[in-house]
Amino acid sequence: MAASVIEGLAAKTPAPRMATRALLHNSNRQPIDDAVVLWFPGPASATGEDVAEFHVHGGRAVLAAMFDAIAAFDNVRPAEPGEFTRRAFENGKLDLTEAEGLDDLIHADTDRQRRQALRQLKGLLGDRARDWRERIIAASALIEAGIDFSDEGDVPTELIAPALEKVRALHDEIKNALAGQGQSERLRDGLVVAIAGPPNVGKSTLINQLARREVAIVSPHAGTTRDVIEVQLDLDGYPVTVIDTAGIRETSDPVEQEGVRRARARAAEADLVLWLADSGAAKPGHGGTTPTWLVRNKIDLVRTQSGEGGSTPEFRISAARGDGLSELITALVDFAHDYFGTSEGGLISRTRQRGLLQETVDSLQRSIDVVGQGEELAAEELRRAATSLGRLLGRVDVEDILDVIFREFCVGK
Ligand SMILES: Nc1nc2c(ncn2[C@@H]2O[C@H](COP(=O)(O)OP(=O)(O)OP(=O)(O)O)[C@@H](O)[C@H]2O)c(=O)[nH]1
Ligand SMILES: [Mg+2]
């Protein structure tokens, strides 16, 4: 199909994989654009199928004329979101983790997201998972050979012991890989940091400083902020959403009450709370399990004061003047670094991947546990472990998730 379209529009089929200039025409011989065309005959193409590429001048009228001209061919329709990648996947050009990496790369906002996505696209996880899967299948073959070998149902231990050794090693290897991952899958969504505290302590002033623009209204009146205000920051390559909230206090104003309710809810969902307080205020107690840093603001108004110390970090800043902000930002970057656990080896970029690796570890553990009750049971658990990795790679049993995964892609990818 692609062959007849490129032949029809460019009046010739370009040499494979050679950028070729062509004046494109529609079926009425009307010229459309002076373009560069590329012809990738399958299977040596991104999708594995024939692919024609038209590099045209991107104006709306040019695109409309191109779509009209292409739609005039039979059996041609616009691609669905992610359809090219899906075909590449179905033709074995990519495994599912690599397809996920491609999607993440397209959506990456920050440098660390980009690097993580590229590692995934280049098969960082896929290659490990393939290796693990082959080794599990090999161990399972050993056990099954043992089962076949024994006629009375009593499998000789010298056949099972080496297989079990391999399974133990695999279990430890995958478990350790998983444990060392931090929350690298959270890098896709980023870290949420809520600025909370009593009214008028300078929360909105702080978010404006962090955003380097006036996102929130600042005023000397307590109760200025009511809606939750969000800004996206790129802190040393980490995606961080900072939210400014209403000052928390008892109030009879129903609008402010709603603001306080939202402030509490958002702070509870955040990954980190910056609890802003006046420089002289007593150290507040805080409930909840969210990590919370005490940030004392307006230090420009007091002469000197020593920190109270304690287990939670404490910062002293002047949001208005900028004192202490670079220390606060450095600490946020360190927090993000620990949180995401993104040493350059970040293996996992999705909860789906983490879940399947965990399933694999659990099945391997069970297979070790049940081998005493019967080798068939152990072999069955090994098959489960291999299936989990097969799902991770998108090689088995995945029809149900493919739609979900590829739906997130852009059209044209
Ligand atoms: N001197 C001094 N004033 C500050 C500082 N930070 C903020 N302010 C002032 O404190 C007042 C309140 O600041 P906001 O940023 O609106 O405080 P807020 O915590 O967002 O207040 P609500 O939205 O009402 O909860 C304003 O007049 C700011 O100019 C600071 O570091 N030093
Ligand atoms: Mg405010």
Short mmCIF file of C-alpha atoms and ligand atoms in Angstrom, two decimals:
data_model
loop_
_atom_site.label_atom_id
_atom_site.label_comp_id
_atom_site.label_asym_id
_atom_site.label_seq_id
_atom_site.Cartn_x
_atom_site.Cartn_y
_atom_site.Cartn_z
CA MET A 1 0.00 0.00 0.00
CA ALA A 2 2.73 2.44 1.00
CA ALA A 3 4.46 1.58 -2.27
CA SER A 4 1.57 2.73 -4.44
CA VAL A 5 1.15 5.96 -2.43
CA ILE A 6 4.78 7.03 -2.74
CA GLU A 7 4.86 5.97 -6.38
CA GLY A 8 1.65 7.90 -7.05
CA LEU A 9 2.60 11.14 -5.27
CA ALA A 10 6.29 11.29 -6.17
CA ALA A 11 5.82 9.81 -9.67
CA LYS A 12 8.63 7.34 -8.93
CA THR A 13 9.75 4.95 -6.22
CA PRO A 14 12.88 6.39 -4.64
CA ALA A 15 15.90 4.17 -4.05
CA PRO A 16 15.49 2.42 -0.65
CA ARG A 17 16.61 4.49 2.34
CA MET A 18 17.86 7.40 0.19
CA ALA A 19 16.55 10.89 0.83
CA THR A 20 15.12 11.92 -2.53
CA ARG A 21 13.73 15.26 -3.60
CA ALA A 22 10.40 15.13 -5.42
CA LEU A 23 7.66 17.47 -6.49
CA LEU A 24 4.56 15.77 -5.08
CA HIS A 25 1.31 15.73 -7.08
CA ASN A 26 -2.21 14.64 -6.32
CA SER A 27 -4.17 12.29 -8.56
CA ASN A 28 -5.32 15.25 -10.71
CA ARG A 29 -1.70 16.08 -11.44
CA GLN A 30 -1.95 19.20 -9.31
CA PRO A 31 1.35 19.95 -7.52
CA ILE A 32 1.23 19.83 -3.70
CA ASP A 33 4.71 20.57 -2.41
CA ASP A 34 8.41 20.36 -3.20
CA ALA A 35 9.39 17.67 -0.70
CA VAL A 36 11.91 15.08 0.41
CA VAL A 37 10.68 11.50 0.32
CA LEU A 38 12.07 8.32 1.82
CA TRP A 39 11.22 4.74 0.97
CA PHE A 40 11.88 1.96 3.48
CA PRO A 41 10.79 -1.39 2.04
CA GLY A 42 10.05 -3.98 4.76
CA PRO A 43 11.36 -5.79 6.66
CA ALA A 44 14.32 -3.40 7.08
CA SER A 45 12.11 -0.58 8.37
CA ALA A 46 11.08 0.76 11.75
CA THR A 47 7.81 -1.19 11.74
CA GLY A 48 9.06 -4.15 9.71
CA GLU A 49 6.54 -3.29 6.99
CA ASP A 50 6.90 -1.04 3.94
CA VAL A 51 7.17 2.56 5.13
CA ALA A 52 6.94 5.71 3.00
CA GLU A 53 7.95 9.03 4.52
CA PHE A 54 7.10 12.45 3.12
CA HIS A 55 9.03 15.39 4.51
CA VAL A 56 6.89 18.36 3.50
CA HIS A 57 6.71 22.03 4.40
CA GLY A 58 4.58 21.95 7.50
CA GLY A 59 1.86 24.51 6.75
CA ARG A 60 -1.73 23.61 7.44
CA ALA A 61 -2.72 23.85 3.75
CA VAL A 62 0.17 21.60 2.71
CA LEU A 63 -0.86 19.00 5.27
CA ALA A 64 -4.51 19.20 4.23
CA ALA A 65 -3.56 18.75 0.57
CA MET A 66 -1.31 15.80 1.49
CA PHE A 67 -4.05 14.10 3.51
CA ASP A 68 -6.55 14.63 0.68
CA ALA A 69 -4.14 13.21 -1.88
CA ILE A 70 -3.29 10.17 0.27
CA ALA A 71 -6.93 9.54 1.21
CA ALA A 72 -7.72 9.16 -2.51
CA PHE A 73 -5.91 5.80 -2.47
CA ASP A 74 -7.85 2.65 -1.60
CA ASN A 75 -7.27 0.94 1.74
CA VAL A 76 -5.52 3.92 3.28
CA ARG A 77 -6.51 5.43 6.62
CA PRO A 78 -4.92 7.62 9.26
CA ALA A 79 -2.87 5.74 11.85
CA GLU A 80 -4.20 5.31 15.35
CA PRO A 81 -2.18 6.59 18.31
CA GLY A 82 0.90 4.42 18.71
CA GLU A 83 -0.01 2.26 15.70
CA PHE A 84 3.45 2.43 14.12
CA THR A 85 5.06 1.40 17.39
CA ARG A 86 2.47 -1.31 17.88
CA ARG A 87 3.24 -2.76 14.47
CA ALA A 88 6.96 -2.58 15.21
CA PHE A 89 6.22 -4.47 18.43
CA GLU A 90 4.02 -7.03 16.69
CA ASN A 91 6.68 -7.58 14.04
CA GLY A 92 9.30 -8.21 16.72
CA LYS A 93 11.28 -5.00 16.15
CA LEU A 94 10.78 -3.90 19.75
CA ASP A 95 9.81 -5.65 22.94
CA LEU A 96 7.17 -4.10 25.16
CA THR A 97 9.63 -2.49 27.56
CA GLU A 98 11.34 -0.85 24.60
CA ALA A 99 8.00 0.37 23.25
CA GLU A 100 7.28 1.83 26.69
CA GLY A 101 10.68 3.51 26.60
CA LEU A 102 9.82 5.05 23.24
CA ASP A 103 6.57 6.43 24.62
CA ASP A 104 8.39 7.83 27.64
CA LEU A 105 11.03 9.40 25.43
CA ILE A 106 8.36 11.22 23.44
CA HIS A 107 6.82 12.53 26.66
CA ALA A 108 10.06 13.28 28.52
CA ASP A 109 10.17 16.84 29.89
CA THR A 110 13.41 16.73 31.81
CA ASP A 111 16.86 15.43 31.11
CA ARG A 112 16.68 12.60 33.64
CA GLN A 113 13.35 11.46 32.22
CA ARG A 114 14.92 11.48 28.78
CA ARG A 115 17.93 9.43 29.87
CA GLN A 116 15.78 6.91 31.71
CA ALA A 117 13.49 6.54 28.70
CA LEU A 118 16.39 6.10 26.33
CA ARG A 119 17.89 3.37 28.51
CA GLN A 120 14.55 1.59 28.36
CA LEU A 121 14.26 2.06 24.61
CA LYS A 122 17.76 0.64 24.21
CA GLY A 123 16.69 -2.52 26.01
CA LEU A 124 18.18 -2.06 29.47
CA LEU A 125 15.34 -3.95 31.15
CA GLY A 126 14.35 -6.01 28.10
CA ASP A 127 17.80 -7.56 27.77
CA ARG A 128 17.97 -8.47 31.47
CA ALA A 129 14.46 -9.92 31.39
CA ARG A 130 15.20 -12.00 28.30
CA ASP A 131 18.30 -13.42 29.95
CA TRP A 132 16.41 -14.24 33.17
CA ARG A 133 13.59 -15.82 31.23
CA GLU A 134 15.92 -18.09 29.26
CA ARG A 135 17.68 -19.18 32.44
CA ILE A 136 14.36 -19.94 34.16
CA ILE A 137 13.26 -21.99 31.19
CA ALA A 138 16.59 -23.87 31.25
CA ALA A 139 16.20 -24.65 34.96
CA SER A 140 12.64 -25.76 34.41
CA ALA A 141 13.78 -28.03 31.56
CA LEU A 142 16.26 -29.68 33.93
CA ILE A 143 13.53 -30.36 36.46
CA GLU A 144 11.18 -31.71 33.83
CA ALA A 145 13.92 -33.95 32.48
CA GLY A 146 14.32 -35.26 36.03
CA ILE A 147 10.58 -35.92 36.25
CA ASP A 148 10.59 -37.79 32.92
CA PHE A 149 13.63 -39.79 33.94
CA SER A 150 12.09 -41.19 37.08
CA ASP A 151 9.56 -43.93 36.44
CA GLU A 152 8.39 -44.47 40.03
CA GLY A 153 7.72 -40.76 40.68
CA ASP A 154 10.83 -40.54 42.86
CA VAL A 155 13.05 -38.02 41.11
CA PRO A 156 16.76 -38.55 41.79
CA THR A 157 18.09 -35.63 43.84
CA GLU A 158 21.23 -35.41 41.73
CA LEU A 159 19.00 -34.25 38.88
CA ILE A 160 17.01 -31.74 40.93
CA ALA A 161 19.77 -30.24 43.08
CA PRO A 162 21.61 -28.41 40.24
CA ALA A 163 18.32 -27.03 38.90
CA LEU A 164 17.35 -25.80 42.34
CA GLU A 165 20.74 -24.14 42.68
CA LYS A 166 20.06 -22.19 39.48
CA VAL A 167 16.60 -21.20 40.65
CA ARG A 168 17.99 -19.91 43.96
CA ALA A 169 20.61 -17.86 42.16
CA LEU A 170 18.00 -16.39 39.81
CA HIS A 171 15.68 -15.61 42.69
CA ASP A 172 18.41 -13.71 44.53
CA GLU A 173 19.56 -11.91 41.41
CA ILE A 174 16.12 -10.63 40.41
CA LYS A 175 15.18 -9.82 43.99
CA ASN A 176 18.34 -7.78 44.47
CA ALA A 177 17.89 -6.00 41.17
CA LEU A 178 14.38 -5.08 42.25
CA ALA A 179 15.44 -3.95 45.72
CA GLY A 180 18.12 -1.66 44.29
CA GLN A 181 15.71 0.27 42.12
CA GLY A 182 14.36 3.00 44.36
CA GLN A 183 11.22 4.36 42.76
CA SER A 184 12.58 5.00 39.31
CA GLU A 185 9.12 4.41 37.80
CA ARG A 186 8.00 7.56 39.60
CA LEU A 187 10.33 9.58 37.41
CA ARG A 188 7.63 9.59 34.73
CA ASP A 189 5.20 11.53 36.94
CA GLY A 190 7.70 13.37 39.06
CA LEU A 191 7.86 14.36 42.68
CA VAL A 192 5.08 16.38 44.31
CA VAL A 193 6.21 18.92 46.91
CA ALA A 194 3.49 20.80 48.82
CA ILE A 195 4.12 24.12 50.53
CA ALA A 196 1.83 24.27 53.54
CA GLY A 197 1.61 26.15 56.80
CA PRO A 198 -0.33 28.88 58.61
CA PRO A 199 -1.64 31.90 56.69
CA ASN A 200 0.63 34.77 55.77
CA VAL A 201 3.93 33.01 56.44
CA GLY A 202 5.07 33.52 52.82
CA LYS A 203 4.07 30.30 51.07
CA SER A 204 3.03 32.07 47.88
CA THR A 205 6.16 34.22 47.99
CA LEU A 206 8.22 31.02 48.13
CA ILE A 207 6.47 29.35 45.18
CA ASN A 208 6.95 32.51 43.12
CA GLN A 209 10.65 32.43 43.94
CA LEU A 210 10.95 28.76 43.02
CA ALA A 211 9.01 29.29 39.78
CA ARG A 212 10.88 32.55 39.08
CA ARG A 213 7.58 34.13 38.09
CA GLU A 214 4.45 35.45 39.73
CA VAL A 215 2.25 32.36 39.73
CA ALA A 216 0.53 33.11 43.02
CA ILE A 217 -0.89 36.29 44.49
CA VAL A 218 1.06 37.56 47.48
CA SER A 219 -0.51 39.97 49.93
CA PRO A 220 -0.14 41.00 53.57
CA HIS A 221 -3.68 39.75 54.21
CA ALA A 222 -3.91 36.35 55.86
CA GLY A 223 -6.05 34.01 53.79
CA THR A 224 -4.99 35.24 50.34
CA THR A 225 -4.52 31.87 48.65
CA ARG A 226 -7.58 29.65 48.38
CA ASP A 227 -7.09 27.51 45.30
CA VAL A 228 -4.21 25.07 45.02
CA ILE A 229 -1.59 26.51 42.67
CA GLU A 230 0.81 24.19 40.84
CA VAL A 231 4.06 24.80 39.02
CA GLN A 232 6.23 22.30 37.21
CA LEU A 233 9.92 22.66 37.92
CA ASP A 234 12.95 20.95 36.48
CA LEU A 235 15.33 20.56 39.42
CA ASP A 236 18.61 19.26 38.09
CA GLY A 237 16.73 17.06 35.64
CA TYR A 238 14.17 15.81 38.15
CA PRO A 239 10.56 16.69 37.36
CA VAL A 240 9.06 18.32 40.45
CA THR A 241 5.54 19.68 40.86
CA VAL A 242 5.43 22.32 43.60
CA ILE A 243 2.04 23.25 44.96
CA ASP A 244 1.09 26.31 46.97
CA THR A 245 -1.89 25.92 49.25
CA ALA A 246 -4.19 27.99 51.42
CA GLY A 247 -2.86 28.89 54.85
CA ILE A 248 -4.20 26.38 57.34
CA ARG A 249 -6.31 27.90 60.11
CA GLU A 250 -9.77 27.78 61.65
CA THR A 251 -11.98 30.14 59.71
CA SER A 252 -15.66 30.91 59.37
CA ASP A 253 -15.37 31.94 55.71
CA PRO A 254 -16.79 29.00 53.72
CA VAL A 255 -14.57 29.72 50.71
CA GLU A 256 -11.46 29.76 52.84
CA GLN A 257 -12.66 26.62 54.65
CA GLU A 258 -12.79 24.84 51.30
CA GLY A 259 -9.28 26.15 50.54
CA VAL A 260 -8.02 24.76 53.86
CA ARG A 261 -9.69 21.42 53.15
CA ARG A 262 -7.96 21.24 49.75
CA ALA A 263 -4.66 22.32 51.28
CA ARG A 264 -4.79 19.49 53.82
CA ALA A 265 -5.77 16.94 51.17
CA ARG A 266 -3.01 17.94 48.79
CA ALA A 267 -0.38 18.03 51.52
CA ALA A 268 -1.43 14.52 52.58
CA GLU A 269 -0.96 13.23 49.00
CA ALA A 270 2.37 14.97 48.45
CA ASP A 271 5.71 13.18 48.51
CA LEU A 272 7.22 15.93 50.63
CA VAL A 273 5.74 18.82 52.60
CA LEU A 274 7.59 22.06 53.15
CA TRP A 275 5.95 23.31 56.32
CA LEU A 276 6.48 27.05 56.31
CA ALA A 277 6.45 28.90 59.61
CA ASP A 278 7.46 32.30 60.89
CA SER A 279 11.05 32.50 61.97
CA GLY A 280 10.12 32.94 65.61
CA ALA A 281 7.22 30.47 65.82
CA ALA A 282 7.40 27.40 68.03
CA LYS A 283 8.20 24.17 66.28
CA PRO A 284 4.88 22.74 65.11
CA GLY A 285 3.96 19.13 65.59
CA HIS A 286 2.78 17.47 62.43
CA GLY A 287 0.77 14.37 61.93
CA GLY A 288 0.72 12.07 58.94
CA THR A 289 3.41 9.99 57.36
CA THR A 290 4.48 12.37 54.60
CA PRO A 291 8.06 13.53 55.07
CA THR A 292 7.91 17.12 56.28
CA TRP A 293 10.60 19.76 56.47
CA LEU A 294 10.25 22.77 58.67
CA VAL A 295 11.11 25.91 56.72
CA ARG A 296 11.36 29.09 58.75
CA ASN A 297 10.68 32.14 56.63
CA LYS A 298 11.23 35.87 57.05
CA ILE A 299 14.61 35.50 58.73
CA ASP A 300 15.30 39.02 57.44
CA LEU A 301 12.98 40.27 60.20
CA VAL A 302 14.87 38.72 63.11
CA ARG A 303 18.46 39.30 64.16
CA THR A 304 19.90 35.86 64.88
CA GLN A 305 18.46 32.65 66.03
CA SER A 306 19.94 29.22 66.42
CA GLY A 307 18.19 26.23 64.89
CA GLU A 308 16.40 23.86 67.23
CA GLY A 309 17.88 20.79 65.61
CA GLY A 310 15.93 17.57 65.78
CA SER A 311 15.24 14.71 63.45
CA THR A 312 13.45 16.62 60.68
CA PRO A 313 15.54 18.94 58.55
CA GLU A 314 15.05 22.60 59.30
CA PHE A 315 15.69 25.48 56.93
CA ARG A 316 15.88 29.19 57.50
CA ILE A 317 15.03 31.37 54.56
CA SER A 318 13.82 34.73 53.46
CA ALA A 319 11.49 34.01 50.59
CA ALA A 320 11.23 37.73 49.89
CA ARG A 321 14.98 38.38 49.75
CA GLY A 322 16.10 34.97 48.54
CA ASP A 323 18.30 34.04 51.52
CA GLY A 324 18.64 30.30 52.07
CA LEU A 325 16.83 29.35 48.86
CA SER A 326 19.78 27.74 47.17
CA GLU A 327 20.33 25.51 50.24
CA LEU A 328 16.66 24.56 50.15
CA ILE A 329 16.83 23.75 46.42
CA THR A 330 20.00 21.68 46.89
CA ALA A 331 18.26 19.71 49.62
CA LEU A 332 15.26 19.16 47.32
CA VAL A 333 17.54 17.81 44.58
CA ASP A 334 19.17 15.44 47.10
CA PHE A 335 15.76 14.33 48.28
CA ALA A 336 14.69 13.68 44.67
CA HIS A 337 17.89 11.76 44.05
CA ASP A 338 17.25 9.43 47.02
CA TYR A 339 13.58 9.19 46.23
CA PHE A 340 13.92 8.09 42.63
CA GLY A 341 17.00 6.01 43.28
CA THR A 342 18.14 6.99 39.82
CA SER A 343 21.65 5.90 39.74
CA GLU A 344 22.22 5.73 35.99
CA GLY A 345 21.07 2.12 36.06
CA GLY A 346 17.34 2.80 36.66
CA LEU A 347 15.94 -0.50 35.44
CA ILE A 348 12.27 0.03 36.07
CA SER A 349 10.23 2.82 34.56
CA ARG A 350 6.66 1.61 35.13
CA THR A 351 4.65 0.05 37.93
CA ARG A 352 3.64 -2.64 35.42
CA GLN A 353 7.29 -3.66 35.14
CA ARG A 354 7.85 -3.65 38.89
CA GLY A 355 4.71 -5.75 39.45
CA LEU A 356 5.79 -8.40 36.95
CA LEU A 357 9.33 -8.61 38.31
CA GLN A 358 7.86 -9.02 41.79
CA GLU A 359 5.58 -11.79 40.50
CA THR A 360 8.62 -13.49 39.02
CA VAL A 361 10.49 -13.35 42.32
CA ASP A 362 7.44 -14.68 44.18
CA SER A 363 7.00 -17.60 41.77
CA LEU A 364 10.69 -18.49 42.03
CA GLN A 365 10.41 -18.41 45.82
CA ARG A 366 7.36 -20.67 45.73
CA SER A 367 9.06 -23.07 43.40
CA ILE A 368 11.90 -23.42 45.93
CA ASP A 369 9.38 -23.84 48.76
CA VAL A 370 7.27 -26.54 47.11
CA VAL A 371 9.95 -28.67 45.52
CA GLY A 372 9.92 -30.98 48.53
CA GLN A 373 6.21 -31.67 47.97
CA GLY A 374 6.71 -32.60 44.34
CA GLU A 375 8.85 -31.61 41.42
CA GLU A 376 5.79 -31.02 39.22
CA LEU A 377 4.66 -28.25 41.57
CA ALA A 378 8.08 -26.62 41.37
CA ALA A 379 8.10 -26.86 37.58
CA GLU A 380 4.66 -25.27 37.47
CA GLU A 381 5.90 -22.28 39.51
CA LEU A 382 8.87 -21.92 37.20
CA ARG A 383 6.51 -21.79 34.24
CA ARG A 384 4.64 -19.00 36.04
CA ALA A 385 7.87 -17.09 36.60
CA ALA A 386 8.75 -17.40 32.91
CA THR A 387 5.25 -16.25 31.97
CA SER A 388 5.58 -13.13 34.13
CA LEU A 389 8.79 -12.22 32.33
CA GLY A 390 7.15 -13.06 29.01
CA ARG A 391 4.40 -10.59 29.87
CA LEU A 392 6.99 -8.01 30.81
CA LEU A 393 8.52 -8.39 27.36
CA GLY A 394 5.10 -8.53 25.76
CA ARG A 395 5.72 -11.97 24.32
CA VAL A 396 2.91 -13.86 26.02
CA ASP A 397 -0.58 -13.21 27.18
CA VAL A 398 -0.66 -9.50 26.68
CA GLU A 399 -3.59 -8.69 24.40
CA ASP A 400 -5.45 -7.15 27.33
CA ILE A 401 -2.73 -4.63 28.13
CA LEU A 402 -1.59 -3.69 24.63
CA ASP A 403 -4.56 -1.41 24.01
CA VAL A 404 -3.95 0.37 27.28
CA ILE A 405 -0.26 0.87 26.60
CA PHE A 406 -0.50 2.00 23.00
CA ARG A 407 -3.50 4.25 23.60
CA GLU A 408 -1.18 6.63 25.48
CA PHE A 409 1.02 7.11 22.45
CA CYS A 410 0.80 10.06 20.09
CA VAL A 411 -0.66 9.75 16.64
CA GLY A 412 2.19 9.22 14.21
CA LYS A 413 4.30 7.20 16.62
N1 LIG B 1 9.87 40.48 55.51
C1 LIG B 1 9.47 39.46 54.80
N2 LIG B 1 8.22 39.40 54.35
C2 LIG B 1 7.82 38.34 53.64
C3 LIG B 1 8.71 37.27 53.33
N3 LIG B 1 8.03 36.35 52.60
C4 LIG B 1 6.77 36.84 52.44
N4 LIG B 1 6.65 38.03 53.08
C5 LIG B 1 5.45 38.85 53.15
O1 LIG B 1 4.47 38.19 53.93
C6 LIG B 1 3.16 38.49 53.44
C7 LIG B 1 2.43 37.19 53.12
O2 LIG B 1 3.05 36.54 52.05
P1 LIG B 1 2.32 35.45 51.19
O3 LIG B 1 3.36 34.83 50.31
O4 LIG B 1 1.11 35.97 50.57
O5 LIG B 1 1.93 34.43 52.35
P2 LIG B 1 1.08 33.08 52.25
O6 LIG B 1 1.67 32.13 53.24
O7 LIG B 1 0.94 32.63 50.87
O8 LIG B 1 -0.33 33.58 52.81
P3 LIG B 1 -1.79 32.93 52.57
O9 LIG B 1 -1.96 32.64 51.14
O10 LIG B 1 -2.71 33.97 53.06
O11 LIG B 1 -1.84 31.70 53.43
C8 LIG B 1 3.36 39.36 52.21
O12 LIG B 1 3.20 40.70 52.59
C9 LIG B 1 4.80 39.07 51.80
O13 LIG B 1 5.38 40.18 51.13
C10 LIG B 1 10.05 37.36 53.82
O14 LIG B 1 10.90 36.48 53.61
N5 LIG B 1 10.37 38.46 54.55
MG MG B 2 -0.65 32.35 49.68
#
